Amino acid sequence: MTSSTDPAPPTQDTLVGWLSHWAEVQPTAPALSYVDYARHREGLVDTVRWSELDQLTRALAVRLHEAGARPRDRAAILTPQGNLSVLAFLGCLAAGIVAVPLLGPDVAGQGGRLELVLGECDPEFVLTTRDALPVIRRFVEQCAGADARKLVAVDDLDLGSAARYAAPEPRGADVAYLRFSSGSSGAPAGAMITHANLVANVRQARQACGAGDTGITAVNWLPPLQDLGLLATIGLPMLLGQRSVYLAPLAFAQRPARWLWLLSRFSRCYGAAPDFAFEQCTRIPRRERTGLDLRGVQCLLNGGEPIRAGIVERFREEFTPHGLAPGALRTAYGLAEATALVTTGDPTITAFDAEGLGTATARAAPPDSARARRLVAAGRPAGQLVRIVEPEWCTELDDGWVGEIWLHGTNIAAGYWGRPQRPPGTFGARLESPSAGTPRQPWLRTGDLGFLHQGLLYVTGRIEDLIIAAGFAHCPQDVEHTVRKVHPVLCRDRIAAFGFVDEETGSERVVVLVEVAPRELPRLADRRDIELALRRALLTQHGLRLHDLTYLRPGSLPRTGSGKIQRARCRTRYQAGELPAVVRAH
């Protein structure tokens, strides 16, 4: 805990400056605690204290400097999950070079993407660990586009060298790290997040979420070097001198109760996760909840993907008896190009007319109406500007009109590494005839659709993911929600719905992909019944005609590092015949 007699804030307003500050203020307090469930089913805790983390960070920076690191050099981070990955990130920032956090080639479905990213950023360094070094070396050598000059093991440092550290003086406009997109369409693009972007977004998050002081603990499972995970696991704790406790995404996927039990250990804590994680928590068996105490949870941020009203309500219903405060659950919207966080607020649920949304107008509807679509607000802007824009004419839309979400603020990335305008017009977009108080440029075009209603932002989907039929736009999440209600084998987190235009007929084809283990595959007669029921449901509820229902082997659907399905890549791979089908429905 800090007090009014603490030393003055750091002169260097960066993550590394904050780290040095807290290493002086509270040297023996725990900074990072990684709970490793891979080595023990109950979790082994690896804790590093503020002074230790500061010394390790300085030693790694010296190691990189003595290896020839220069400003704007890139360092690909390919360390296993744990405190060493955070150390690698901080060491890059301390050395004044550009960190490139990545998932290793051992992560399912990441090998091809990793090769593309290494070719894009052409790193001078690759940071890993001694144990992983042989595997990483072989992979890097096999990558045609990658020419890593030096491989560095971040757990092989001379701690005494920390005394030789001379801190650089990064400007706010200097790039701190590259955050590569999921690569859902084309090659992955690396958003350039500057030191100023990172500092601004952390402060925006603190103000918007009421993150508190050093007496509160961050408890998370998202990858700590990716978007929301970086903000919640490293950014806010580093600014406020808070302890950060975290586990690996795989550990959460194997047993979601682990996250909640970690939260229950602390008298004051907060966390963040995408919507699907909250759904998985509602499936935790009752026997695993006995004794669970969530009274200390100050904030649980739901963001990173569309938020469903039913999940918000069910999560509250399931965990209020375990002490979850009524105002603890909050919603958020963000993206990598805006560093992480854009909006946040209470999970306001409003019913809108589905037909109106399909024609770009948001009209309130009775919740019990057959045409009602219940949406959860993503909140209000966190220290930045949000506008809804007609994407073709680049003009602002009034409240209640659906359009592209545009952003303006100090947290907006500087562009894409090596390709400032890919996709074209993403950064530096210009508004035509802006309203009073609205700057003409530069604006970030998010590619997301949404609208404003009573000052709150509602996100309806991705432009590239929309299924267009008979002049109406359908969000794939809505279609998938209908699909999963048809039969138990059609599970929400194992399905992808998308559309594409048939080049010969010009008609929209709707496809549903389902991951299913061979032992769970229904018999032929049952598959026919399921397909018939699905056709009826899509036609009745959405006016869509099903073109194909395909069953895939588990793990076949392309996903992001945090587990979200990449529908655009599903469409591309389906059209190319690259998805390993177990069997088609017919």
mmCIF file of C-alpha atoms in Angstrom, residues 314-463:
data_model
loop_
_atom_site.group_PDB
_atom_site.id
_atom_site.type_symbol
_atom_site.label_atom_id
_atom_site.label_comp_id
_atom_site.label_asym_id
_atom_site.label_seq_id
_atom_site.Cartn_x
_atom_site.Cartn_y
_atom_site.Cartn_z
ATOM 1 C CA ARG A 314 -27.422 -16.283 -16.176
ATOM 2 C CA PHE A 315 -23.979 -15.417 -14.781
ATOM 3 C CA ARG A 316 -25.536 -12.981 -12.320
ATOM 4 C CA GLU A 317 -28.198 -15.498 -11.347
ATOM 5 C CA GLU A 318 -25.692 -18.312 -10.850
ATOM 6 C CA PHE A 319 -23.123 -16.378 -8.819
ATOM 7 C CA THR A 320 -25.080 -13.789 -6.851
ATOM 8 C CA PRO A 321 -25.685 -16.531 -4.238
ATOM 9 C CA HIS A 322 -21.885 -16.809 -3.992
ATOM 10 C CA GLY A 323 -21.533 -13.147 -3.054
ATOM 11 C CA LEU A 324 -21.081 -11.507 -6.477
ATOM 12 C CA ALA A 325 -22.091 -7.849 -6.040
ATOM 13 C CA PRO A 326 -24.850 -6.510 -8.333
ATOM 14 C CA GLY A 327 -22.531 -3.899 -9.864
ATOM 15 C CA ALA A 328 -19.439 -6.085 -10.215
ATOM 16 C CA LEU A 329 -20.166 -7.248 -13.750
ATOM 17 C CA ARG A 330 -19.272 -4.682 -16.418
ATOM 18 C CA THR A 331 -19.209 -4.761 -20.198
ATOM 19 C CA ALA A 332 -16.565 -3.460 -22.586
ATOM 20 C CA TYR A 333 -15.650 -3.060 -26.231
ATOM 21 C CA GLY A 334 -12.144 -2.752 -27.601
ATOM 22 C CA LEU A 335 -9.668 -3.798 -30.257
ATOM 23 C CA ALA A 336 -5.923 -4.061 -30.780
ATOM 24 C CA GLU A 337 -5.724 -0.979 -33.004
ATOM 25 C CA ALA A 338 -7.045 1.070 -30.062
ATOM 26 C CA THR A 339 -4.467 -0.586 -27.747
ATOM 27 C CA ALA A 340 -7.242 -2.466 -25.936
ATOM 28 C CA LEU A 341 -10.166 -0.657 -24.297
ATOM 29 C CA VAL A 342 -12.651 1.663 -26.035
ATOM 30 C CA THR A 343 -15.863 1.661 -23.976
ATOM 31 C CA THR A 344 -17.079 0.217 -20.701
ATOM 32 C CA GLY A 345 -20.143 0.407 -18.481
ATOM 33 C CA ASP A 346 -22.897 -1.463 -16.706
ATOM 34 C CA PRO A 347 -24.468 -4.302 -18.746
ATOM 35 C CA THR A 348 -27.612 -2.476 -19.882
ATOM 36 C CA ILE A 349 -29.889 -4.832 -21.815
ATOM 37 C CA THR A 350 -32.319 -3.395 -24.383
ATOM 38 C CA ALA A 351 -34.613 -5.099 -26.905
ATOM 39 C CA PHE A 352 -34.498 -3.854 -30.513
ATOM 40 C CA ASP A 353 -36.502 -4.777 -33.573
ATOM 41 C CA ALA A 354 -34.504 -7.435 -35.449
ATOM 42 C CA GLU A 355 -35.946 -6.460 -38.834
ATOM 43 C CA GLY A 356 -34.991 -2.857 -38.253
ATOM 44 C CA LEU A 357 -31.415 -3.824 -37.344
ATOM 45 C CA GLY A 358 -31.252 -5.774 -40.603
ATOM 46 C CA THR A 359 -31.971 -2.554 -42.498
ATOM 47 C CA ALA A 360 -29.592 -0.409 -40.391
ATOM 48 C CA THR A 361 -32.132 1.161 -38.020
ATOM 49 C CA ALA A 362 -32.245 0.481 -34.275
ATOM 50 C CA ARG A 363 -35.818 0.650 -33.024
ATOM 51 C CA ALA A 364 -36.748 -0.349 -29.492
ATOM 52 C CA ALA A 365 -39.115 -3.321 -29.297
ATOM 53 C CA PRO A 366 -41.088 -5.044 -26.537
ATOM 54 C CA PRO A 367 -38.820 -7.695 -24.965
ATOM 55 C CA ASP A 368 -41.453 -10.390 -25.493
ATOM 56 C CA SER A 369 -41.933 -9.560 -29.176
ATOM 57 C CA ALA A 370 -41.187 -12.329 -31.680
ATOM 58 C CA ARG A 371 -38.992 -9.860 -33.583
ATOM 59 C CA ALA A 372 -37.088 -8.602 -30.542
ATOM 60 C CA ARG A 373 -33.314 -8.916 -30.448
ATOM 61 C CA ARG A 374 -31.929 -8.265 -26.996
ATOM 62 C CA LEU A 375 -28.592 -6.469 -27.065
ATOM 63 C CA VAL A 376 -26.142 -5.639 -24.279
ATOM 64 C CA ALA A 377 -24.613 -2.164 -24.277
ATOM 65 C CA ALA A 378 -20.825 -1.988 -24.401
ATOM 66 C CA GLY A 379 -20.878 1.193 -22.333
ATOM 67 C CA ARG A 380 -19.582 4.718 -22.883
ATOM 68 C CA PRO A 381 -16.258 5.877 -24.381
ATOM 69 C CA ALA A 382 -13.270 5.642 -22.040
ATOM 70 C CA GLY A 383 -11.526 8.982 -22.576
ATOM 71 C CA GLN A 384 -11.836 8.916 -26.375
ATOM 72 C CA LEU A 385 -14.317 9.776 -29.129
ATOM 73 C CA VAL A 386 -16.682 7.253 -30.722
ATOM 74 C CA ARG A 387 -18.792 8.021 -33.792
ATOM 75 C CA ILE A 388 -21.128 5.905 -35.913
ATOM 76 C CA VAL A 389 -20.368 6.527 -39.572
ATOM 77 C CA GLU A 390 -21.923 5.624 -42.913
ATOM 78 C CA PRO A 391 -18.947 3.659 -44.286
ATOM 79 C CA GLU A 392 -19.319 4.569 -47.959
ATOM 80 C CA TRP A 393 -19.981 8.302 -47.610
ATOM 81 C CA CYS A 394 -17.919 8.775 -44.408
ATOM 82 C CA THR A 395 -20.615 10.892 -42.781
ATOM 83 C CA GLU A 396 -21.804 10.740 -39.174
ATOM 84 C CA LEU A 397 -25.044 8.959 -38.392
ATOM 85 C CA ASP A 398 -27.528 10.032 -35.747
ATOM 86 C CA ASP A 399 -28.359 7.906 -32.717
ATOM 87 C CA GLY A 400 -30.403 4.875 -33.676
ATOM 88 C CA TRP A 401 -28.723 4.297 -37.049
ATOM 89 C CA VAL A 402 -26.424 1.314 -37.553
ATOM 90 C CA GLY A 403 -23.074 2.046 -39.166
ATOM 91 C CA GLU A 404 -19.339 1.538 -38.838
ATOM 92 C CA ILE A 405 -17.742 2.380 -35.495
ATOM 93 C CA TRP A 406 -15.018 5.028 -35.840
ATOM 94 C CA LEU A 407 -12.601 6.014 -33.054
ATOM 95 C CA HIS A 408 -10.396 9.002 -32.229
ATOM 96 C CA GLY A 409 -8.051 9.337 -29.255
ATOM 97 C CA THR A 410 -4.515 9.216 -27.881
ATOM 98 C CA ASN A 411 -4.799 5.429 -27.542
ATOM 99 C CA ILE A 412 -5.150 4.812 -31.291
ATOM 100 C CA ALA A 413 -2.199 2.935 -32.789
ATOM 101 C CA ALA A 414 0.232 4.667 -35.129
ATOM 102 C CA GLY A 415 -0.650 2.365 -38.038
ATOM 103 C CA TYR A 416 0.445 -1.058 -39.264
ATOM 104 C CA TRP A 417 4.111 -2.031 -39.295
ATOM 105 C CA GLY A 418 5.592 -1.607 -42.769
ATOM 106 C CA ARG A 419 2.177 -1.079 -44.344
ATOM 107 C CA PRO A 420 0.566 2.073 -42.933
ATOM 108 C CA GLN A 421 -2.660 1.626 -44.905
ATOM 109 C CA ARG A 422 -3.509 -2.045 -44.725
ATOM 110 C CA PRO A 423 -6.421 -2.545 -44.889
ATOM 111 C CA PRO A 424 -6.779 0.678 -46.936
ATOM 112 C CA GLY A 425 -8.152 3.607 -44.953
ATOM 113 C CA THR A 426 -8.070 1.922 -41.553
ATOM 114 C CA PHE A 427 -5.958 4.665 -39.961
ATOM 115 C CA GLY A 428 -6.175 8.397 -40.618
ATOM 116 C CA ALA A 429 -9.729 8.244 -41.974
ATOM 117 C CA ARG A 430 -11.467 11.537 -42.694
ATOM 118 C CA LEU A 431 -15.026 12.505 -41.787
ATOM 119 C CA GLU A 432 -17.066 14.503 -44.255
ATOM 120 C CA SER A 433 -18.888 17.498 -42.730
ATOM 121 C CA PRO A 434 -18.243 16.550 -39.074
ATOM 122 C CA SER A 435 -20.582 17.803 -36.377
ATOM 123 C CA ALA A 436 -19.605 20.598 -33.993
ATOM 124 C CA GLY A 437 -16.813 19.537 -31.658
ATOM 125 C CA THR A 438 -15.912 16.518 -33.805
ATOM 126 C CA PRO A 439 -12.470 16.540 -35.470
ATOM 127 C CA ARG A 440 -12.333 15.873 -39.193
ATOM 128 C CA GLN A 441 -9.395 13.486 -38.847
ATOM 129 C CA PRO A 442 -7.584 11.249 -38.025
ATOM 130 C CA TRP A 443 -10.105 8.476 -37.294
ATOM 131 C CA LEU A 444 -9.699 4.734 -36.930
ATOM 132 C CA ARG A 445 -12.128 2.666 -38.974
ATOM 133 C CA THR A 446 -12.778 -0.425 -36.870
ATOM 134 C CA GLY A 447 -14.636 -2.599 -39.368
ATOM 135 C CA ASP A 448 -17.210 -3.192 -36.614
ATOM 136 C CA LEU A 449 -20.882 -2.337 -36.894
ATOM 137 C CA GLY A 450 -22.856 -0.695 -34.129
ATOM 138 C CA PHE A 451 -25.085 2.173 -33.068
ATOM 139 C CA LEU A 452 -25.574 4.648 -30.230
ATOM 140 C CA HIS A 453 -28.716 4.588 -28.102
ATOM 141 C CA GLN A 454 -29.166 6.939 -25.151
ATOM 142 C CA GLY A 455 -25.425 7.586 -25.122
ATOM 143 C CA LEU A 456 -24.497 3.895 -24.975
ATOM 144 C CA LEU A 457 -22.656 1.960 -27.668
ATOM 145 C CA TYR A 458 -24.186 -1.257 -28.972
ATOM 146 C CA VAL A 459 -21.957 -3.459 -31.150
ATOM 147 C CA THR A 460 -23.795 -5.641 -33.647
ATOM 148 C CA GLY A 461 -20.981 -7.458 -35.461
ATOM 149 C CA ARG A 462 -18.172 -7.344 -37.997
ATOM 150 C CA ILE A 463 -18.834 -5.915 -41.452
#
